[in-house]
Structures are given as C-alpha cells and as structure tokens.
JSON list of C-alpha atoms in Angstrom, two decimals:
[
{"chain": "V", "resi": 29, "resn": "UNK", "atom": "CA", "xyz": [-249.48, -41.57, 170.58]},
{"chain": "V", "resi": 30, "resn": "UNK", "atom": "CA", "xyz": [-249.82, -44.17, 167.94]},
{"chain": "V", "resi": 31, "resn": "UNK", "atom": "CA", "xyz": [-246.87, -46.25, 169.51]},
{"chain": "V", "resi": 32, "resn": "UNK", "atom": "CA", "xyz": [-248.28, -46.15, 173.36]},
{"chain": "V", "resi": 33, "resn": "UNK", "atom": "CA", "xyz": [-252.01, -47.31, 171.98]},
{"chain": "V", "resi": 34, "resn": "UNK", "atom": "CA", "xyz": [-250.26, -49.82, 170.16]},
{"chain": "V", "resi": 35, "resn": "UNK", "atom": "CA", "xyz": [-248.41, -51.03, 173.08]},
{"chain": "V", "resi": 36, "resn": "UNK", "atom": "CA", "xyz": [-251.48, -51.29, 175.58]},
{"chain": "V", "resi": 37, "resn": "UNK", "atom": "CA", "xyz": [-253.30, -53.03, 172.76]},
{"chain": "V", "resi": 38, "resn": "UNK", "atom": "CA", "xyz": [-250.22, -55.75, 172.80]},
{"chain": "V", "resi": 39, "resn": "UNK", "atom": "CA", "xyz": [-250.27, -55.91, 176.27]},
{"chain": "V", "resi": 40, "resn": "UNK", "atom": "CA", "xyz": [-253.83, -56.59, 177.09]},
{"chain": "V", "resi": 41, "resn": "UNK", "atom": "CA", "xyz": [-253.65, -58.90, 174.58]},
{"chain": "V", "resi": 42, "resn": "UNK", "atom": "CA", "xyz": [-250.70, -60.63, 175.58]},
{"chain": "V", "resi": 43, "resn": "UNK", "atom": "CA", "xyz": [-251.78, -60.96, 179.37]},
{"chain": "V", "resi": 44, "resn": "UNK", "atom": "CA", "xyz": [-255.01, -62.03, 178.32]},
{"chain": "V", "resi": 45, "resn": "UNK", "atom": "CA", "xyz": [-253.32, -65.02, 176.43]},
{"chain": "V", "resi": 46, "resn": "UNK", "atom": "CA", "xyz": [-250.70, -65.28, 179.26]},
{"chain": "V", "resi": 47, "resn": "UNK", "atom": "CA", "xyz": [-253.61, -65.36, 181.99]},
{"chain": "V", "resi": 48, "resn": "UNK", "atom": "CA", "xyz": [-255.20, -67.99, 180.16]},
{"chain": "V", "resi": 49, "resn": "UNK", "atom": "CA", "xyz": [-251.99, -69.92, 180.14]},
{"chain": "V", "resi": 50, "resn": "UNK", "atom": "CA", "xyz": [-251.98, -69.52, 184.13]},
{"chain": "V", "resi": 51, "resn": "UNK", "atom": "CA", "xyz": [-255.29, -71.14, 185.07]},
{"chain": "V", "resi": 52, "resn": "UNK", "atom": "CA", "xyz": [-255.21, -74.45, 182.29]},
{"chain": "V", "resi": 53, "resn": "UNK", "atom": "CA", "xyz": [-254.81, -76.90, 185.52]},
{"chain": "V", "resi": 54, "resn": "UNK", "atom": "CA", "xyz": [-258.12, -75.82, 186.94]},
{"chain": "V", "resi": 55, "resn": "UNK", "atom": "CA", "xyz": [-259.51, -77.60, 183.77]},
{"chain": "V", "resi": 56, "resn": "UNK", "atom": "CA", "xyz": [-257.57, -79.90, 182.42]},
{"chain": "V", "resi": 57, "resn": "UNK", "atom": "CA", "xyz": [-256.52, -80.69, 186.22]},
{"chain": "V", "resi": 58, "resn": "UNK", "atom": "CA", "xyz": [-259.81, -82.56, 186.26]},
{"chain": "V", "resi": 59, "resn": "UNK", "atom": "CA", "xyz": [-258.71, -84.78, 183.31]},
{"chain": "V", "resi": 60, "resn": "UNK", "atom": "CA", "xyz": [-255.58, -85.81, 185.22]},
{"chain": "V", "resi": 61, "resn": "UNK", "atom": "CA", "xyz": [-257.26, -86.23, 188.50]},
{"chain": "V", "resi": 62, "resn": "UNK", "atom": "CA", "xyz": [-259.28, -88.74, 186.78]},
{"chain": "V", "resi": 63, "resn": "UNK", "atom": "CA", "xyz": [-256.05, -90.39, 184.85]},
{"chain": "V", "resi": 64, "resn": "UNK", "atom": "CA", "xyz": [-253.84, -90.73, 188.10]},
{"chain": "V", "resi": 65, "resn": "UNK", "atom": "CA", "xyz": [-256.92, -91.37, 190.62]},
{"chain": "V", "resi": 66, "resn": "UNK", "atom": "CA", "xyz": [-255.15, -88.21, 192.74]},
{"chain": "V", "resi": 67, "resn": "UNK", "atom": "CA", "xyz": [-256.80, -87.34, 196.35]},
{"chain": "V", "resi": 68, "resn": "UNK", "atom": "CA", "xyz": [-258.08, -84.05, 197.38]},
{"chain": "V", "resi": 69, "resn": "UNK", "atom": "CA", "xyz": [-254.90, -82.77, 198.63]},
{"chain": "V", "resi": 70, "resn": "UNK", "atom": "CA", "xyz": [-252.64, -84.19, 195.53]},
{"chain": "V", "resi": 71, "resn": "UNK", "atom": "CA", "xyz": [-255.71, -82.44, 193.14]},
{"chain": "V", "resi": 72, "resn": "UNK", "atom": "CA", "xyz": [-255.42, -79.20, 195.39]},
{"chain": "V", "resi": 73, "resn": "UNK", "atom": "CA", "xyz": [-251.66, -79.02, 195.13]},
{"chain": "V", "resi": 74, "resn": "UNK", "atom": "CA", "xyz": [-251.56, -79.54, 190.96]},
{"chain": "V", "resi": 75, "resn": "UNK", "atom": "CA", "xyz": [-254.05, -76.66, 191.08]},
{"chain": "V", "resi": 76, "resn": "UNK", "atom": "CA", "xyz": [-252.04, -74.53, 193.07]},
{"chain": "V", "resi": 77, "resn": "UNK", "atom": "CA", "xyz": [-249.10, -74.67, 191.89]},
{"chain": "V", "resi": 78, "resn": "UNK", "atom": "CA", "xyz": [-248.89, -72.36, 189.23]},
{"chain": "V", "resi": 79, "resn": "UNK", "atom": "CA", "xyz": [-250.90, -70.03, 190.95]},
{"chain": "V", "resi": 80, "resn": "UNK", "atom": "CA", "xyz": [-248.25, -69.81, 193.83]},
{"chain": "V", "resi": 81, "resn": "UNK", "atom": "CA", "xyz": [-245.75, -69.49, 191.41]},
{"chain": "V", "resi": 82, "resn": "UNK", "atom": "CA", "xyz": [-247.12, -66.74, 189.42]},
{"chain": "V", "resi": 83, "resn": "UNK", "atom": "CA", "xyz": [-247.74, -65.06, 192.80]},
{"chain": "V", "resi": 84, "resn": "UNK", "atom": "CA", "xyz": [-244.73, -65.29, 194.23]},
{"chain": "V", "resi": 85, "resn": "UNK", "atom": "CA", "xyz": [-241.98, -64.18, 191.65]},
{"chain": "V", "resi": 86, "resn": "UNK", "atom": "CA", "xyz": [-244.07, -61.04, 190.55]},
{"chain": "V", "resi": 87, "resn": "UNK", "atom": "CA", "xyz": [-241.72, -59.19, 192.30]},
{"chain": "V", "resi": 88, "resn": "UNK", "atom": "CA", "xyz": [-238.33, -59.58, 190.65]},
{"chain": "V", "resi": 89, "resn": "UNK", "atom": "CA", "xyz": [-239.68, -60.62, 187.52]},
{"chain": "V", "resi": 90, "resn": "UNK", "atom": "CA", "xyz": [-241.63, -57.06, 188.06]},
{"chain": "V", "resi": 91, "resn": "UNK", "atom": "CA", "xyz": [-239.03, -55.47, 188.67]},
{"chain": "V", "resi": 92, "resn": "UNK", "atom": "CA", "xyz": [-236.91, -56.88, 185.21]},
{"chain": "V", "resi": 93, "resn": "UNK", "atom": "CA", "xyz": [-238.31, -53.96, 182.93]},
{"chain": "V", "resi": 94, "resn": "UNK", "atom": "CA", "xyz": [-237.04, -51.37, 184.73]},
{"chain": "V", "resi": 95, "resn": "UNK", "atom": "CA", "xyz": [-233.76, -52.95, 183.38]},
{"chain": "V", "resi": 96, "resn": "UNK", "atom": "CA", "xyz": [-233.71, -54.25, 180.55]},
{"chain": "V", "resi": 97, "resn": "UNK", "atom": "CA", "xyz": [-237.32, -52.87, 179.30]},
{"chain": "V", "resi": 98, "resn": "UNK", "atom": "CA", "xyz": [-241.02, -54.95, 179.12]},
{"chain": "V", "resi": 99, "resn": "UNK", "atom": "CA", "xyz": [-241.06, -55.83, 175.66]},
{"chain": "V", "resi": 100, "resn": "UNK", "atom": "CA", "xyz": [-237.99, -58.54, 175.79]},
{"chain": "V", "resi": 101, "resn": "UNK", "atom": "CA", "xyz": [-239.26, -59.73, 179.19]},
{"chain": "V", "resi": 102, "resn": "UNK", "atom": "CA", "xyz": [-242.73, -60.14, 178.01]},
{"chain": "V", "resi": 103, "resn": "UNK", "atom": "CA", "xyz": [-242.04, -61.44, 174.42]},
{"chain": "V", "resi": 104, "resn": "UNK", "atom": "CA", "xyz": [-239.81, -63.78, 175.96]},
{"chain": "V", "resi": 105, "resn": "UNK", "atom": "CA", "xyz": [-242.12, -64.81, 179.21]},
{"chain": "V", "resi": 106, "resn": "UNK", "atom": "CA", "xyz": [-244.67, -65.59, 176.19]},
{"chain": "V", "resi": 107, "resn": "UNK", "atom": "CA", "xyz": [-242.26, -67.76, 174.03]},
{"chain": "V", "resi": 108, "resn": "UNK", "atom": "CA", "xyz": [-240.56, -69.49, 176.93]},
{"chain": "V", "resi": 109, "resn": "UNK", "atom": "CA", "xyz": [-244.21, -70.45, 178.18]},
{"chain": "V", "resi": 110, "resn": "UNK", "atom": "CA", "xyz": [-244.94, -72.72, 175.54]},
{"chain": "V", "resi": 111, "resn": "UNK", "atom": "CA", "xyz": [-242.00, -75.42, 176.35]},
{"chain": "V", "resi": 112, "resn": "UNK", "atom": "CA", "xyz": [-243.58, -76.16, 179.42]},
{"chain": "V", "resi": 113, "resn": "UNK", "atom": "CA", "xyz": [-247.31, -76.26, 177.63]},
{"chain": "V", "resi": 114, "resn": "UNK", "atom": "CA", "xyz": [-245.86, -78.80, 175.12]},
{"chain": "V", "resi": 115, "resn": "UNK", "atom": "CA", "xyz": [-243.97, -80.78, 177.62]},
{"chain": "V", "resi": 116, "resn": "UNK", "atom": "CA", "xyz": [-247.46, -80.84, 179.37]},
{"chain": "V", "resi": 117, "resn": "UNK", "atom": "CA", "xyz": [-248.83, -82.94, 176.17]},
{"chain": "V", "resi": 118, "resn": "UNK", "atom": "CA", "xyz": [-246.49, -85.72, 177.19]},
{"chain": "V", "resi": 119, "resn": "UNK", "atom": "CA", "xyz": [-245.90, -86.15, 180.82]},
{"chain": "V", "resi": 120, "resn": "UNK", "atom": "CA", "xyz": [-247.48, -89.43, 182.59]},
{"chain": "V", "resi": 121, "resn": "UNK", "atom": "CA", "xyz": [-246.73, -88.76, 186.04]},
{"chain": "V", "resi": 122, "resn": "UNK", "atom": "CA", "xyz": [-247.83, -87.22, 188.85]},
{"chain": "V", "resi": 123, "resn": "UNK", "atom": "CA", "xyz": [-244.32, -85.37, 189.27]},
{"chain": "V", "resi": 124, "resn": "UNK", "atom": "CA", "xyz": [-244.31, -84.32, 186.10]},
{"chain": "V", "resi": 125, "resn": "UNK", "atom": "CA", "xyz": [-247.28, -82.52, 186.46]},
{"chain": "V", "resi": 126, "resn": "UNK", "atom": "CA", "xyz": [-246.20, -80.42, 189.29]},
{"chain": "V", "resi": 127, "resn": "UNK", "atom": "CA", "xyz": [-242.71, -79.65, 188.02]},
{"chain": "V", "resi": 128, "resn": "UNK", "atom": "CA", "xyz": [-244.55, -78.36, 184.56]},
{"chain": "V", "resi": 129, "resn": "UNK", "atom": "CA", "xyz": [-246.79, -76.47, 186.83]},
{"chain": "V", "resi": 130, "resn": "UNK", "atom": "CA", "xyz": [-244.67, -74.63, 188.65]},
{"chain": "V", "resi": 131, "resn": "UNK", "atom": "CA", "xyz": [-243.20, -73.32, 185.10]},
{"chain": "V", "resi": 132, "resn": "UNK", "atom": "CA", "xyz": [-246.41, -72.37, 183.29]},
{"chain": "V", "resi": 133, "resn": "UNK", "atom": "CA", "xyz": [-246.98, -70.42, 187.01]},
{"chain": "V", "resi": 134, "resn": "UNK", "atom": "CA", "xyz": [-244.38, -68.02, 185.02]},
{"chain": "V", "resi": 135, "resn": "UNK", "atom": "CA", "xyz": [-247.16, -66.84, 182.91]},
{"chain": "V", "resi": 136, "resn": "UNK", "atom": "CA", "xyz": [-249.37, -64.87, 185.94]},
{"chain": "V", "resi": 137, "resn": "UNK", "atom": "CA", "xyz": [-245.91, -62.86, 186.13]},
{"chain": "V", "resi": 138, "resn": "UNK", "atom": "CA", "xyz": [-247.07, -61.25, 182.67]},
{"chain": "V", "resi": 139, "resn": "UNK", "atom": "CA", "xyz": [-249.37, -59.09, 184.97]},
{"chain": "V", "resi": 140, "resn": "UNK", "atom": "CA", "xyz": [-246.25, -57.43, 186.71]},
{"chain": "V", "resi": 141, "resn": "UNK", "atom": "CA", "xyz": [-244.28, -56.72, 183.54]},
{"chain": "V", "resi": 142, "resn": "UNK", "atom": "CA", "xyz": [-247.30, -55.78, 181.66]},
{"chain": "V", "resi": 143, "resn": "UNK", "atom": "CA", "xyz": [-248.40, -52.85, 184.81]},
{"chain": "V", "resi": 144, "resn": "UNK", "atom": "CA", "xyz": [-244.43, -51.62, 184.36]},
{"chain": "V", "resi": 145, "resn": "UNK", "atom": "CA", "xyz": [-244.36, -51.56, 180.69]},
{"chain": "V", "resi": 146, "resn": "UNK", "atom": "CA", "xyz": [-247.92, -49.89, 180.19]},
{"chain": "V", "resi": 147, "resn": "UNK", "atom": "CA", "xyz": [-247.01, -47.29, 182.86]},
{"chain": "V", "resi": 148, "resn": "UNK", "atom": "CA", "xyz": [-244.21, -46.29, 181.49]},
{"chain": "V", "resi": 149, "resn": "UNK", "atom": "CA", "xyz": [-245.47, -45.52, 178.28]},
{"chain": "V", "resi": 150, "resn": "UNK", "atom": "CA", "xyz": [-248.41, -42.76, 179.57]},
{"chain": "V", "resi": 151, "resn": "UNK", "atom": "CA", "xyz": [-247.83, -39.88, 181.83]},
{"chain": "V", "resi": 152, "resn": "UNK", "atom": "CA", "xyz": [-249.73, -40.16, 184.89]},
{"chain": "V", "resi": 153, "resn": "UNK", "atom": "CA", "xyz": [-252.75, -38.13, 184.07]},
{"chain": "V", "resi": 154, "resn": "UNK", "atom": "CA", "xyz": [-253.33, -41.45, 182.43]},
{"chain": "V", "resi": 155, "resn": "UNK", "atom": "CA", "xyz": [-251.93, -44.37, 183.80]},
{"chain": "V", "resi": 156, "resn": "UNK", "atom": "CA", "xyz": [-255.42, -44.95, 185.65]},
{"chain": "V", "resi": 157, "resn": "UNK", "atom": "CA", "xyz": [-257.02, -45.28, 182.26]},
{"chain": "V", "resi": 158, "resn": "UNK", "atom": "CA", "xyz": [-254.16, -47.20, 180.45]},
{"chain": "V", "resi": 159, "resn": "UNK", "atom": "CA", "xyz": [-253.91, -49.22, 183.87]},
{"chain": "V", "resi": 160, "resn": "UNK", "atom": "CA", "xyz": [-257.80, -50.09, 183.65]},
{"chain": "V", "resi": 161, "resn": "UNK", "atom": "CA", "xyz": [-257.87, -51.24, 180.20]},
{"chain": "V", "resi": 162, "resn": "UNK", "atom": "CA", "xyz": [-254.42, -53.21, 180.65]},
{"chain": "V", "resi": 163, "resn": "UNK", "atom": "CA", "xyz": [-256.15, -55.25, 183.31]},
{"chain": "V", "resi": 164, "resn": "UNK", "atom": "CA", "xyz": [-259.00, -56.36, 181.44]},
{"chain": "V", "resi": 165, "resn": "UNK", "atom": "CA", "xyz": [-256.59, -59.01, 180.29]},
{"chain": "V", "resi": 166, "resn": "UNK", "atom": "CA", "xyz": [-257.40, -60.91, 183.09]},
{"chain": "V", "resi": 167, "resn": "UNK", "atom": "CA", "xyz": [-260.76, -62.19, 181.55]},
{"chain": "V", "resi": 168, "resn": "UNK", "atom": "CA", "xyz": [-258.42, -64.63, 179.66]},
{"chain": "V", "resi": 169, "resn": "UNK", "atom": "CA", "xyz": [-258.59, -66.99, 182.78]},
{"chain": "V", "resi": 170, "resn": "UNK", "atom": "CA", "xyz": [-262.53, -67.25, 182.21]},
{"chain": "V", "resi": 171, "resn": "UNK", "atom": "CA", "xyz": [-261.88, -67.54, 178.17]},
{"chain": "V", "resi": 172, "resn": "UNK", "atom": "CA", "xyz": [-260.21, -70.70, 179.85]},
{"chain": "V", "resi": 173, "resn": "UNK", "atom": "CA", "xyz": [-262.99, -71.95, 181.27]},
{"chain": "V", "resi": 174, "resn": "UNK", "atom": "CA", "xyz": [-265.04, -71.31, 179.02]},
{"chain": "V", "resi": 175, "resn": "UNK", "atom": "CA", "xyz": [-263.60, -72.54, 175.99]},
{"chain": "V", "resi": 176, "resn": "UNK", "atom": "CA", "xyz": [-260.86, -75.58, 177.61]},
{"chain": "V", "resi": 177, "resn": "UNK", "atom": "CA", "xyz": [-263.33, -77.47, 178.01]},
{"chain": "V", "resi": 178, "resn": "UNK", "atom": "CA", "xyz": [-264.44, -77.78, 174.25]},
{"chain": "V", "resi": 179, "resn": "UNK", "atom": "CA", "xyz": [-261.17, -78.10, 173.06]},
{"chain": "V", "resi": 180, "resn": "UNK", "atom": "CA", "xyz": [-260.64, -81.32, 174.95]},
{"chain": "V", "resi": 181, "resn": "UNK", "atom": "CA", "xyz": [-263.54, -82.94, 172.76]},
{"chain": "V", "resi": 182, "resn": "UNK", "atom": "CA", "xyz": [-261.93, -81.58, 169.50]},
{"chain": "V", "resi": 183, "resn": "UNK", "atom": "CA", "xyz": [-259.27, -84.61, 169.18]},
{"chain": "V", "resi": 184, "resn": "UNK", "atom": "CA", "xyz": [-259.85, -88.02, 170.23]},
{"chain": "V", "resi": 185, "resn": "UNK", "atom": "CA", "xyz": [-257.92, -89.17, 173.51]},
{"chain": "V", "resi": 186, "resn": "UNK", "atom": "CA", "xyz": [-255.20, -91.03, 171.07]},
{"chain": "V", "resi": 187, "resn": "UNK", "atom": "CA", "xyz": [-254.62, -88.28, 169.31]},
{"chain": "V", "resi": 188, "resn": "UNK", "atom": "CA", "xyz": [-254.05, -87.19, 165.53]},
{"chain": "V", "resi": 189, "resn": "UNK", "atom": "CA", "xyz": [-250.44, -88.23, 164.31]},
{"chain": "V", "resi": 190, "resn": "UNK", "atom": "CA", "xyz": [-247.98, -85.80, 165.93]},
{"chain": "V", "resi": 191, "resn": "UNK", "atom": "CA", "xyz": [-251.44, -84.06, 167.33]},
{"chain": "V", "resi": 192, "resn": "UNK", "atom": "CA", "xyz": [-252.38, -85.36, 171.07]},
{"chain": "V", "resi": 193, "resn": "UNK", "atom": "CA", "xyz": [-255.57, -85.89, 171.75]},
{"chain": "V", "resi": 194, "resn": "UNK", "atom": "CA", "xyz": [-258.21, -85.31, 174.44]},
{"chain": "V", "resi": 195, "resn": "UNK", "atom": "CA", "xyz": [-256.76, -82.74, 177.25]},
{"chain": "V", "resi": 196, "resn": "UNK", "atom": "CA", "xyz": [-253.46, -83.12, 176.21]},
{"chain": "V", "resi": 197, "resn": "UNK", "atom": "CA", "xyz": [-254.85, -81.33, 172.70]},
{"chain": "V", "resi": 198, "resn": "UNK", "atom": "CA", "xyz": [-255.16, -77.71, 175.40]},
{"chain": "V", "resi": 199, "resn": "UNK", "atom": "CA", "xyz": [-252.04, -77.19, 176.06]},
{"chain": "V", "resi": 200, "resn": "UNK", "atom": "CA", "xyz": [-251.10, -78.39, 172.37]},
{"chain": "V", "resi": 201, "resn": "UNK", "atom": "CA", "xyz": [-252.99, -75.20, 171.69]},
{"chain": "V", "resi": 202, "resn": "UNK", "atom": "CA", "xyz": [-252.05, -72.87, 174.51]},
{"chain": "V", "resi": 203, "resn": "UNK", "atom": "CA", "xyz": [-248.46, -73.65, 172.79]},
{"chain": "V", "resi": 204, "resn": "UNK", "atom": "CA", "xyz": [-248.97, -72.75, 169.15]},
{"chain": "V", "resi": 205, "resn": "UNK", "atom": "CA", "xyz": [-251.29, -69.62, 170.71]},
{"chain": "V", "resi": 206, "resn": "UNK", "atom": "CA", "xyz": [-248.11, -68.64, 172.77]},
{"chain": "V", "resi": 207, "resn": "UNK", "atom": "CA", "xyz": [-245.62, -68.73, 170.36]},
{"chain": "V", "resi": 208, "resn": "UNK", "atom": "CA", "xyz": [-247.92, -66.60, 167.77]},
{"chain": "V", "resi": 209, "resn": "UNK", "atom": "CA", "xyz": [-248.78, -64.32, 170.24]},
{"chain": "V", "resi": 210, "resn": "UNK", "atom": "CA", "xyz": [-244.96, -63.37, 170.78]},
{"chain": "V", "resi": 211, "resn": "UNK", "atom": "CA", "xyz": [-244.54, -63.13, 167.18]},
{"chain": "V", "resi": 212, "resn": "UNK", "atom": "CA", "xyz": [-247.30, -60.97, 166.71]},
{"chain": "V", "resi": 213, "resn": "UNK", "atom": "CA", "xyz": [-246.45, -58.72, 170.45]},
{"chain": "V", "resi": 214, "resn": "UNK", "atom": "CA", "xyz": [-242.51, -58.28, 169.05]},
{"chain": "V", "resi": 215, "resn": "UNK", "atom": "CA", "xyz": [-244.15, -56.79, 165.53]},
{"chain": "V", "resi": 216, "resn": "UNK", "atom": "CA", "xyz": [-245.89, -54.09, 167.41]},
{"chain": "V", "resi": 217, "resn": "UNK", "atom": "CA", "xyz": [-244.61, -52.90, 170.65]},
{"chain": "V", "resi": 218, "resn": "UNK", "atom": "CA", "xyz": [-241.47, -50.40, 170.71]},
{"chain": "V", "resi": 219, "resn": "UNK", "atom": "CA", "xyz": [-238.63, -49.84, 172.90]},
{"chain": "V", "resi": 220, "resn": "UNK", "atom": "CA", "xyz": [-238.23, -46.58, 174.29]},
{"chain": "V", "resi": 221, "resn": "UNK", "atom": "CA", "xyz": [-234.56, -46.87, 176.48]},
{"chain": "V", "resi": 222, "resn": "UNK", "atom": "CA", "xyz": [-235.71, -43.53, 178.35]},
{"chain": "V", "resi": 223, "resn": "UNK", "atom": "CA", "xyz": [-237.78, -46.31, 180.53]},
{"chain": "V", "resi": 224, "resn": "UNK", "atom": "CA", "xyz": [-234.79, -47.98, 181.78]},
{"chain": "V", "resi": 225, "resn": "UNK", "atom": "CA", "xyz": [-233.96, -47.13, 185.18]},
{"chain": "V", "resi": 226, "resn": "UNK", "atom": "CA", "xyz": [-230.47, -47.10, 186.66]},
{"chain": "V", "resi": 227, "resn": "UNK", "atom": "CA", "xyz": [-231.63, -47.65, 190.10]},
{"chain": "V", "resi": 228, "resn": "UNK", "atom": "CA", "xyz": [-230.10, -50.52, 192.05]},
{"chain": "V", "resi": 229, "resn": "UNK", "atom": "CA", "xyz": [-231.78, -53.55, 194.02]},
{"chain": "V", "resi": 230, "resn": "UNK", "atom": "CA", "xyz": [-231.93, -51.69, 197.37]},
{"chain": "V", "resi": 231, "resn": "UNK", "atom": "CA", "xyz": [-233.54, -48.31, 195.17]},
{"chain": "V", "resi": 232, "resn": "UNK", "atom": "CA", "xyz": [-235.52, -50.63, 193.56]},
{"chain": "V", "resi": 233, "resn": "UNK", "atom": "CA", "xyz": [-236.93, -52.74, 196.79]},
{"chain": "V", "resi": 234, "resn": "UNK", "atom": "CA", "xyz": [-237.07, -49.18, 198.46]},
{"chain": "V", "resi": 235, "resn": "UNK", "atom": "CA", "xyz": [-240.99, -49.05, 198.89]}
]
C-alpha cells in the first residue's frame, strides 16, 4: 500500500511540474511577442505549438509504459524536458522558438504515462479515486500563470552572471525544477515488472 500511495504522490507531483512546463509560452510568449514584434498568427502559432505537440504524441508515448514501465518514461520525460527549457534561455530567433516549442510540447505527454502508471498500480475498485487525485496535477498550468509572471521581475533583463535575466530567468527555473523533480520522482516510485505487457502494436492500438 505504502509503495502505490507513494507512487500517486510522485505522479501528481510530477505532472503538476510537467504541466507547468507545457503552458510557459502562454506567458513568457508575451515577452517574445514584444522582443520579435510577431503578428497575431506568428504569436498564435508559438502558443500552440507545444500544445499540439503534447496532444498529439500522447498516444505512443502512452502507450511506452506498458513496455518498458512509467517510472523510466516519466523520470526521463522530466529530465529530458529541461534541455529544451535551458536552450529556451538563449535562443534569439523566431525559429528557435518554435523548434524549442515543439520539444517542451513533450511535457503534456506526462498526462498519458502518468494515467498508465497510476492505473496500474490500484485495482479497479480504485482507479477512479487514484485517477481523480492523479489529475489534479493539472493545476500546475495555472501555478504557471500565476507565479511566471513574478519570476520574470526577479532578475534584471541582462541577467546575473551565468543567470539570464527577465523571461529568460522562467525557463532558467522550469530547468533546475525539472531536473530536481526527476531526482526526487526516481527516489520514490517503484517498479513492479508484473505491469509490463507483452502485447504487440496491433493488441495495443486494438481499442
């Protein structure tokens, strides 16, 4: 019992980081709309972006646990997020911006893996429970509203040393929270190789 409470903690916790991650361009999208001068449609498209992304490959990145189990995909969804967030800090142009996006998109994927892992840790007379409190991870895209924002004021635009400044100092953060959170997820979630399914693509793609 101890083991599956531990691993919904680490997953609501890690998709509430990871869902954070996923909506950063509808703030600091403003900042660069400002910086490159962009037009509706150029502003709409850098918003987007991720979110198609994250959309789109929930399915086979879904389906990855069933494999190979949700706590390497998710540990390593959260670690591998935070080379595009610190690329972020750098890029200049408007290209850049939407090639990074479509990468930090990865992170709305956490909410596949997170629904397989969970699940497969409760019996069904509580999945709807587990399930529930799992998905109260998504509040992390208002903690990004709500607290983005701030963070841009914390370092001047020039930055602080190796620090950027300004909105570049969010993803700065998002980054170091990323790669802490995977630390801290790998320390207490479990692997349980009874999970793994032997099914194949066409099983798998059945429903």
């Amino acid at each position: 019992i101890w083991k599956r409470n531990s691993v919904l903690a680490m997953n609501t916790f890690g998709f509430t980081v990871m869902f954070a991650v996923w909506v950063i361009f509808a703030i600091v999208g403003i900042a660069i709309r400002k910086e490159l001068s962009l037009g509706e449609t150029e502003f709409a498209l850098l918003v987007a972006l991720p979110i198609l992304t994250g959309s789109i490959l929930r399915l086979p990145v879904g389906m990855a646990p069933d494999w190979y189990g949700g706590r390497p995909i998710f540990t390593a969804l959260l670690a591998t997020t935070a080379v595009p967030l610190l690329l972020l800090c750098f890029a200049t142009q408007y290209w850049q911006y939407l090639v990074l996006g479509l990468f930090i998109g990865m992170a709305g994927t956490s909410f596949a893996v997170g629904i397989a892992y969970t699940s497969a840790w409760f019996p069904q007379r509580l999945q709807g429970t587990s399930l529930g409190i799992f998905g109260a991870g998504n509040t992390g895209a208002s903690l990004t509203k709500l607290f983005a924002p701030a963070l841009m004021t914390v370092v001047p635009a020039g930055g602080l040393g190796l620090v950027p400044g300004g909105w570049r100092f969010v993803p700065f953060v998002y980054a170091i929270a990323v790669l802490v959170t995977a630390a801290i997820y790998w320390s207490f979630t479990f692997t349980d190789h009874s999970h793994h399914k032997q099914e194949s693509m066409r099983q798998l793609l059945a429903p």
